[in-house]
Amino acid sequence: MARGEEVIFVGQISDLIWVEERVASLGFANIYNSSTNFFPNSISDVLLLDSYEISVDDDFIAPKNWLHIVAIVDELTPNYRCNLRIHPGLDSNWVGDSKVPILSGPKFIPLRSSLSKNLYEVRQEHLKLKIAVVAGGSDPHGLVHEIAKILLTITEEFEVYLFSNSIFDLPLDSRFHYIDIGQHLDELTKEMDLVLTAASTSSLEFLARGFCVGIACAVDNQEQYYNSLGELGVAVQFGFRNIDNNWILDKERIHSLVTSSELRRNLTAKSKNLIDFKGSSRIADAILSL
């Protein structure tokens, strides 16, 4: 859209009203909830495909219908027929099982440029530590609730902002603030000192914005980010959800993130400049050059 190209959104939008409002505000020429309502032009239209669920045999994504197909891929993505693959992960050497050309690594992580407006050249911590706890658009697996239980056992003074749409049954004290997650998440988190979150794309956004980050792995497609961020030493891994759908969280690691300013400084120093806000532009260049 920033290049003057007409961009159309085709797909099932989340049931969350705030997500629908966010998508509607992004400037798409049209939004279709179903592929049956849109008919591509095979001479001019390019499909940017990001899905785990669409069948590889679905007629809508057949190459005959498109000028080019570009697929966003990871280990769990079906082997879609395409002209170019984008792997927005931290491993620049990742190639997957396909021989289709690929662009991978931090330079091709498509973060919203609007996030960069909240960057601080030097991020100064508040005298009373400010912590954001957030796990996706609605906290579907109850991670925020589980982290809150651990934070309640820590006696230090801090302020915690719990972003979730789940109902809490915890006796929260005055340090805790419950906030319905929505479109204002970026603005409300801009002055946080520490973010505890799931190892999703959101964790990369927080790192790029200069936050100290702790991560937990909720689902299979978060494993790569979880492992890579831990190996790079830019985020603290503090737990995962097991095969019985129970959270196994490391209380000591969460405690260290909350109480050790040295640990937080080291993490933010290592993550500085790891991810910039030019990934979307690089991807657009690659698509337009096909």
Tab-separated table of C-alpha atoms in Angstrom:
chain	number	residue	atom	x	y	z
A	1	MET	CA	0.000	0.000	0.000
A	2	ALA	CA	2.874	2.347	0.798
A	3	ARG	CA	4.171	1.696	-2.738
A	4	GLY	CA	0.891	2.767	-4.314
A	5	GLU	CA	-0.157	-0.800	-5.105
A	6	GLU	CA	-3.724	-1.969	-4.584
A	7	VAL	CA	-3.746	-4.518	-1.754
A	8	ILE	CA	-6.727	-6.748	-0.976
A	9	PHE	CA	-7.214	-8.860	2.141
A	10	VAL	CA	-8.776	-12.289	1.608
A	11	GLY	CA	-9.314	-14.570	4.594
A	12	GLN	CA	-11.138	-15.379	7.780
A	13	ILE	CA	-10.590	-12.603	10.294
A	14	SER	CA	-10.369	-13.438	13.987
A	15	ASP	CA	-13.538	-13.408	16.063
A	16	LEU	CA	-11.998	-10.606	18.112
A	17	ILE	CA	-13.681	-7.282	17.361
A	18	TRP	CA	-10.498	-5.295	17.941
A	19	VAL	CA	-8.637	-7.393	15.348
A	20	GLU	CA	-11.402	-6.778	12.813
A	21	GLU	CA	-11.160	-3.055	13.531
A	22	ARG	CA	-7.365	-3.130	13.150
A	23	VAL	CA	-7.564	-4.899	9.783
A	24	ALA	CA	-10.271	-2.502	8.609
A	25	SER	CA	-8.089	0.494	9.490
A	26	LEU	CA	-5.001	-0.627	7.576
A	27	GLY	CA	-6.078	0.741	4.211
A	28	PHE	CA	-6.892	-2.373	2.189
A	29	ALA	CA	-8.701	-1.665	-1.072
A	30	ASN	CA	-11.171	-4.432	-0.186
A	31	ILE	CA	-11.603	-7.067	2.521
A	32	TYR	CA	-13.143	-10.457	1.713
A	33	ASN	CA	-13.931	-12.996	4.433
A	34	SER	CA	-13.977	-15.850	1.928
A	35	SER	CA	-11.897	-16.681	-1.132
A	36	THR	CA	-15.114	-17.559	-2.963
A	37	ASN	CA	-15.898	-13.848	-3.158
A	38	PHE	CA	-12.683	-12.792	-4.897
A	39	PHE	CA	-11.606	-13.658	-8.424
A	40	PRO	CA	-7.899	-13.065	-9.104
A	41	ASN	CA	-6.455	-11.778	-12.356
A	42	SER	CA	-3.787	-14.231	-13.474
A	43	ILE	CA	-2.081	-11.551	-15.589
A	44	SER	CA	-1.471	-9.033	-12.816
A	45	ASP	CA	-2.299	-10.328	-9.326
A	46	VAL	CA	0.276	-11.573	-6.819
A	47	LEU	CA	-0.814	-13.802	-3.932
A	48	LEU	CA	0.933	-13.396	-0.572
A	49	LEU	CA	-0.021	-16.647	1.152
A	50	ASP	CA	0.244	-17.040	4.929
A	51	SER	CA	-1.592	-20.129	6.187
A	52	TYR	CA	-1.251	-23.499	7.868
A	53	GLU	CA	-4.755	-24.686	7.068
A	54	ILE	CA	-5.454	-24.055	3.372
A	55	SER	CA	-5.106	-27.271	1.394
A	56	VAL	CA	-2.270	-27.365	-1.136
A	57	ASP	CA	-4.921	-28.479	-3.659
A	58	ASP	CA	-7.272	-25.567	-2.980
A	59	ASP	CA	-8.192	-24.114	-6.381
A	60	PHE	CA	-7.966	-20.527	-5.101
A	61	ILE	CA	-4.190	-20.825	-4.602
A	62	ALA	CA	-3.521	-22.727	-7.828
A	63	PRO	CA	-0.631	-21.129	-9.801
A	64	LYS	CA	-2.850	-20.808	-12.888
A	65	ASN	CA	-4.834	-18.094	-11.076
A	66	TRP	CA	-1.929	-15.816	-10.214
A	67	LEU	CA	0.939	-13.954	-11.815
A	68	HIS	CA	3.122	-14.953	-8.847
A	69	ILE	CA	2.639	-16.663	-5.483
A	70	VAL	CA	4.748	-15.720	-2.467
A	71	ALA	CA	4.413	-17.946	0.614
A	72	ILE	CA	5.238	-17.092	4.223
A	73	VAL	CA	6.740	-20.326	5.571
A	74	ASP	CA	8.109	-22.133	8.593
A	75	GLU	CA	8.536	-25.773	9.614
A	76	LEU	CA	4.792	-26.364	9.861
A	77	THR	CA	3.707	-24.682	6.622
A	78	PRO	CA	2.306	-27.012	3.934
A	79	ASN	CA	4.458	-27.309	0.809
A	80	TYR	CA	2.549	-24.731	-1.212
A	81	ARG	CA	3.371	-24.199	-4.883
A	82	CYS	CA	4.936	-20.769	-5.115
A	83	ASN	CA	7.564	-18.622	-6.827
A	84	LEU	CA	9.199	-17.250	-3.689
A	85	ARG	CA	9.218	-18.124	0.001
A	86	ILE	CA	9.658	-15.749	2.933
A	87	HIS	CA	10.829	-17.164	6.257
A	88	PRO	CA	10.517	-14.360	8.844
A	89	GLY	CA	12.631	-16.130	11.448
A	90	LEU	CA	15.965	-15.431	13.090
A	91	ASP	CA	17.914	-18.142	11.254
A	92	SER	CA	19.228	-16.674	7.999
A	93	ASN	CA	20.332	-20.151	6.864
A	94	TRP	CA	16.884	-21.761	7.164
A	95	VAL	CA	15.767	-23.325	3.855
A	96	GLY	CA	13.104	-25.902	4.744
A	97	ASP	CA	12.270	-28.851	2.476
A	98	SER	CA	11.570	-26.932	-0.729
A	99	LYS	CA	13.951	-25.814	-3.489
A	100	VAL	CA	11.897	-22.688	-4.206
A	101	PRO	CA	13.995	-19.510	-3.668
A	102	ILE	CA	13.766	-18.196	-0.122
A	103	LEU	CA	14.460	-15.010	1.800
A	104	SER	CA	15.059	-15.735	5.481
A	105	GLY	CA	16.407	-14.210	8.649
A	106	PRO	CA	15.974	-11.018	10.682
A	107	LYS	CA	16.197	-8.780	7.606
A	108	PHE	CA	12.915	-10.239	6.348
A	109	ILE	CA	10.796	-9.987	9.481
A	110	PRO	CA	7.864	-7.758	8.419
A	111	LEU	CA	7.191	-5.527	11.402
A	112	ARG	CA	4.765	-2.648	11.266
A	113	SER	CA	6.643	0.615	10.710
A	114	SER	CA	4.231	2.355	13.100
A	115	LEU	CA	5.951	0.548	15.990
A	116	SER	CA	9.188	2.424	15.410
A	117	LYS	CA	7.662	5.732	16.525
A	118	ASN	CA	7.817	4.569	20.143
A	119	LEU	CA	11.523	3.707	20.122
A	120	TYR	CA	13.773	5.321	22.674
A	121	GLU	CA	17.421	5.989	21.872
A	122	VAL	CA	18.201	5.177	25.507
A	123	ARG	CA	15.512	3.360	27.478
A	124	GLN	CA	15.612	4.384	31.132
A	125	GLU	CA	13.941	2.078	33.638
A	126	HIS	CA	11.359	3.486	35.992
A	127	LEU	CA	12.087	3.595	39.708
A	128	LYS	CA	9.175	1.208	40.116
A	129	LEU	CA	9.582	-1.509	37.496
A	130	LYS	CA	6.777	-1.605	34.907
A	131	ILE	CA	5.934	-5.078	33.595
A	132	ALA	CA	3.640	-6.002	30.714
A	133	VAL	CA	2.249	-9.528	30.520
A	134	VAL	CA	0.674	-10.321	27.163
A	135	ALA	CA	0.083	-13.519	25.180
A	136	GLY	CA	-1.443	-12.957	21.768
A	137	GLY	CA	-4.684	-11.320	20.783
A	138	SER	CA	-6.773	-12.927	23.522
A	139	ASP	CA	-4.493	-15.059	25.718
A	140	PRO	CA	-6.147	-18.248	24.396
A	141	HIS	CA	-4.031	-20.618	26.508
A	142	GLY	CA	-4.175	-18.757	29.825
A	143	LEU	CA	-0.502	-17.776	29.929
A	144	VAL	CA	-1.178	-14.341	31.418
A	145	HIS	CA	-3.091	-15.945	34.296
A	146	GLU	CA	-0.231	-18.369	35.031
A	147	ILE	CA	2.420	-15.638	34.991
A	148	ALA	CA	0.280	-13.478	37.268
A	149	LYS	CA	0.162	-16.303	39.829
A	150	ILE	CA	3.963	-16.361	39.934
A	151	LEU	CA	4.326	-12.587	40.092
A	152	LEU	CA	1.977	-12.542	43.090
A	153	THR	CA	4.571	-14.564	45.028
A	154	ILE	CA	7.295	-11.953	44.426
A	155	THR	CA	7.358	-9.324	47.148
A	156	GLU	CA	9.268	-6.556	45.329
A	157	GLU	CA	7.528	-3.337	44.389
A	158	PHE	CA	6.532	-3.150	40.727
A	159	GLU	CA	3.561	-2.389	38.508
A	160	VAL	CA	2.129	-5.194	36.355
A	161	TYR	CA	-0.178	-4.665	33.406
A	162	LEU	CA	-2.057	-7.858	32.501
A	163	PHE	CA	-3.287	-7.748	28.901
A	164	SER	CA	-5.913	-10.426	28.425
A	165	ASN	CA	-9.529	-11.046	27.554
A	166	SER	CA	-9.766	-13.973	29.958
A	167	ILE	CA	-11.576	-13.921	33.289
A	168	PHE	CA	-9.219	-13.935	36.281
A	169	ASP	CA	-10.000	-15.629	39.581
A	170	LEU	CA	-6.871	-14.361	41.340
A	171	PRO	CA	-6.840	-12.058	44.393
A	172	LEU	CA	-4.660	-9.442	42.689
A	173	ASP	CA	-3.090	-6.759	44.864
A	174	SER	CA	-2.643	-3.061	44.066
A	175	ARG	CA	0.479	-3.710	41.960
A	176	PHE	CA	-1.623	-5.395	39.273
A	177	HIS	CA	-3.675	-3.711	36.571
A	178	TYR	CA	-5.981	-5.719	34.313
A	179	ILE	CA	-6.454	-4.397	30.763
A	180	ASP	CA	-8.623	-5.820	28.000
A	181	ILE	CA	-6.302	-6.423	25.089
A	182	GLY	CA	-7.116	-4.359	22.021
A	183	GLN	CA	-5.951	-1.873	19.416
A	184	HIS	CA	-4.172	0.319	21.971
A	185	LEU	CA	-1.660	-2.347	23.048
A	186	ASP	CA	1.255	-0.648	21.269
A	187	GLU	CA	0.593	2.695	22.913
A	188	LEU	CA	-0.076	1.241	26.364
A	189	THR	CA	3.138	-0.801	26.388
A	190	LYS	CA	5.528	1.849	25.097
A	191	GLU	CA	6.933	2.668	28.555
A	192	MET	CA	7.312	-0.862	29.914
A	193	ASP	CA	10.619	-1.999	31.441
A	194	LEU	CA	9.978	-5.728	31.047
A	195	VAL	CA	7.647	-7.767	28.826
A	196	LEU	CA	6.665	-11.350	29.618
A	197	THR	CA	5.037	-12.885	26.572
A	198	ALA	CA	4.580	-15.875	24.289
A	199	ALA	CA	7.287	-16.659	21.720
A	200	SER	CA	5.146	-15.422	18.828
A	201	THR	CA	5.713	-12.644	16.318
A	202	SER	CA	4.743	-10.243	19.106
A	203	SER	CA	7.918	-11.157	20.999
A	204	LEU	CA	9.954	-10.023	17.971
A	205	GLU	CA	8.031	-6.750	17.909
A	206	PHE	CA	8.850	-6.092	21.555
A	207	LEU	CA	12.533	-6.894	20.975
A	208	ALA	CA	12.703	-4.570	17.984
A	209	ARG	CA	11.167	-1.814	20.115
A	210	GLY	CA	13.978	-2.168	22.641
A	211	PHE	CA	12.245	-4.000	25.484
A	212	CYS	CA	13.692	-6.596	27.821
A	213	VAL	CA	11.732	-9.751	27.024
A	214	GLY	CA	10.978	-13.096	28.672
A	215	ILE	CA	9.269	-15.759	26.558
A	216	ALA	CA	7.198	-18.915	26.946
A	217	CYS	CA	6.282	-21.405	24.221
A	218	ALA	CA	2.532	-21.950	23.843
A	219	VAL	CA	2.184	-23.866	20.556
A	220	ASP	CA	4.324	-25.790	18.073
A	221	ASN	CA	4.830	-22.943	15.632
A	222	GLN	CA	6.452	-20.854	18.405
A	223	GLU	CA	9.232	-23.363	19.049
A	224	GLN	CA	11.652	-21.882	16.543
A	225	TYR	CA	11.393	-18.364	17.952
A	226	TYR	CA	11.576	-19.757	21.481
A	227	ASN	CA	14.753	-21.718	20.765
A	228	SER	CA	16.435	-19.102	18.570
A	229	LEU	CA	15.868	-16.194	20.947
A	230	GLY	CA	17.198	-18.259	23.833
A	231	GLU	CA	20.267	-19.407	21.908
A	232	LEU	CA	21.049	-15.836	20.856
A	233	GLY	CA	20.782	-14.716	24.474
A	234	VAL	CA	18.388	-11.879	23.652
A	235	ALA	CA	15.414	-13.190	25.648
A	236	VAL	CA	14.968	-15.402	28.697
A	237	GLN	CA	13.072	-18.650	28.130
A	238	PHE	CA	10.868	-19.301	31.144
A	239	GLY	CA	8.580	-22.164	30.164
A	240	PHE	CA	6.267	-24.030	27.837
A	241	ARG	CA	2.858	-25.684	27.572
A	242	ASN	CA	3.154	-29.490	27.681
A	243	ILE	CA	1.231	-32.181	25.795
A	244	ASP	CA	-1.419	-32.163	28.533
A	245	ASN	CA	-1.954	-28.420	27.905
A	246	ASN	CA	-0.497	-27.503	31.293
A	247	TRP	CA	1.979	-24.684	31.717
A	248	ILE	CA	5.445	-25.579	33.034
A	249	LEU	CA	6.971	-22.245	34.041
A	250	ASP	CA	10.338	-21.566	35.657
A	251	LYS	CA	9.607	-19.352	38.673
A	252	GLU	CA	13.291	-18.635	39.289
A	253	ARG	CA	13.822	-17.261	35.792
A	254	ILE	CA	10.797	-15.002	36.076
A	255	HIS	CA	12.009	-13.876	39.488
A	256	SER	CA	15.446	-13.044	38.037
A	257	LEU	CA	13.919	-10.976	35.247
A	258	VAL	CA	11.935	-8.977	37.777
A	259	THR	CA	14.680	-8.468	40.353
A	260	SER	CA	17.927	-8.199	38.346
A	261	SER	CA	18.485	-4.889	36.582
A	262	GLU	CA	21.848	-6.211	35.352
A	263	LEU	CA	20.157	-9.136	33.601
A	264	ARG	CA	17.673	-6.790	31.951
A	265	ARG	CA	20.463	-4.461	30.769
A	266	ASN	CA	22.439	-7.354	29.305
A	267	LEU	CA	19.416	-8.655	27.424
A	268	THR	CA	18.516	-5.305	25.883
A	269	ALA	CA	22.161	-4.678	24.923
A	270	LYS	CA	22.320	-8.007	23.062
A	271	SER	CA	19.014	-7.495	21.247
A	272	LYS	CA	19.784	-3.956	20.082
A	273	ASN	CA	19.673	-3.723	16.279
A	274	LEU	CA	18.866	-7.454	15.951
A	275	ILE	CA	15.649	-6.617	14.083
A	276	ASP	CA	15.003	-3.410	12.195
A	277	PHE	CA	11.806	-2.061	10.684
A	278	LYS	CA	12.814	-2.494	7.051
A	279	GLY	CA	11.734	-6.118	6.601
A	280	SER	CA	8.427	-5.225	4.947
A	281	SER	CA	10.196	-2.914	2.515
A	282	ARG	CA	12.719	-5.610	1.579
A	283	ILE	CA	9.925	-8.120	1.014
A	284	ALA	CA	8.029	-5.616	-1.150
A	285	ASP	CA	11.183	-5.040	-3.230
A	286	ALA	CA	11.571	-8.782	-3.740
A	287	ILE	CA	7.934	-9.243	-4.783
A	288	LEU	CA	7.993	-6.323	-7.220
A	289	SER	CA	11.175	-7.673	-8.805
A	290	LEU	CA	9.695	-11.108	-9.613
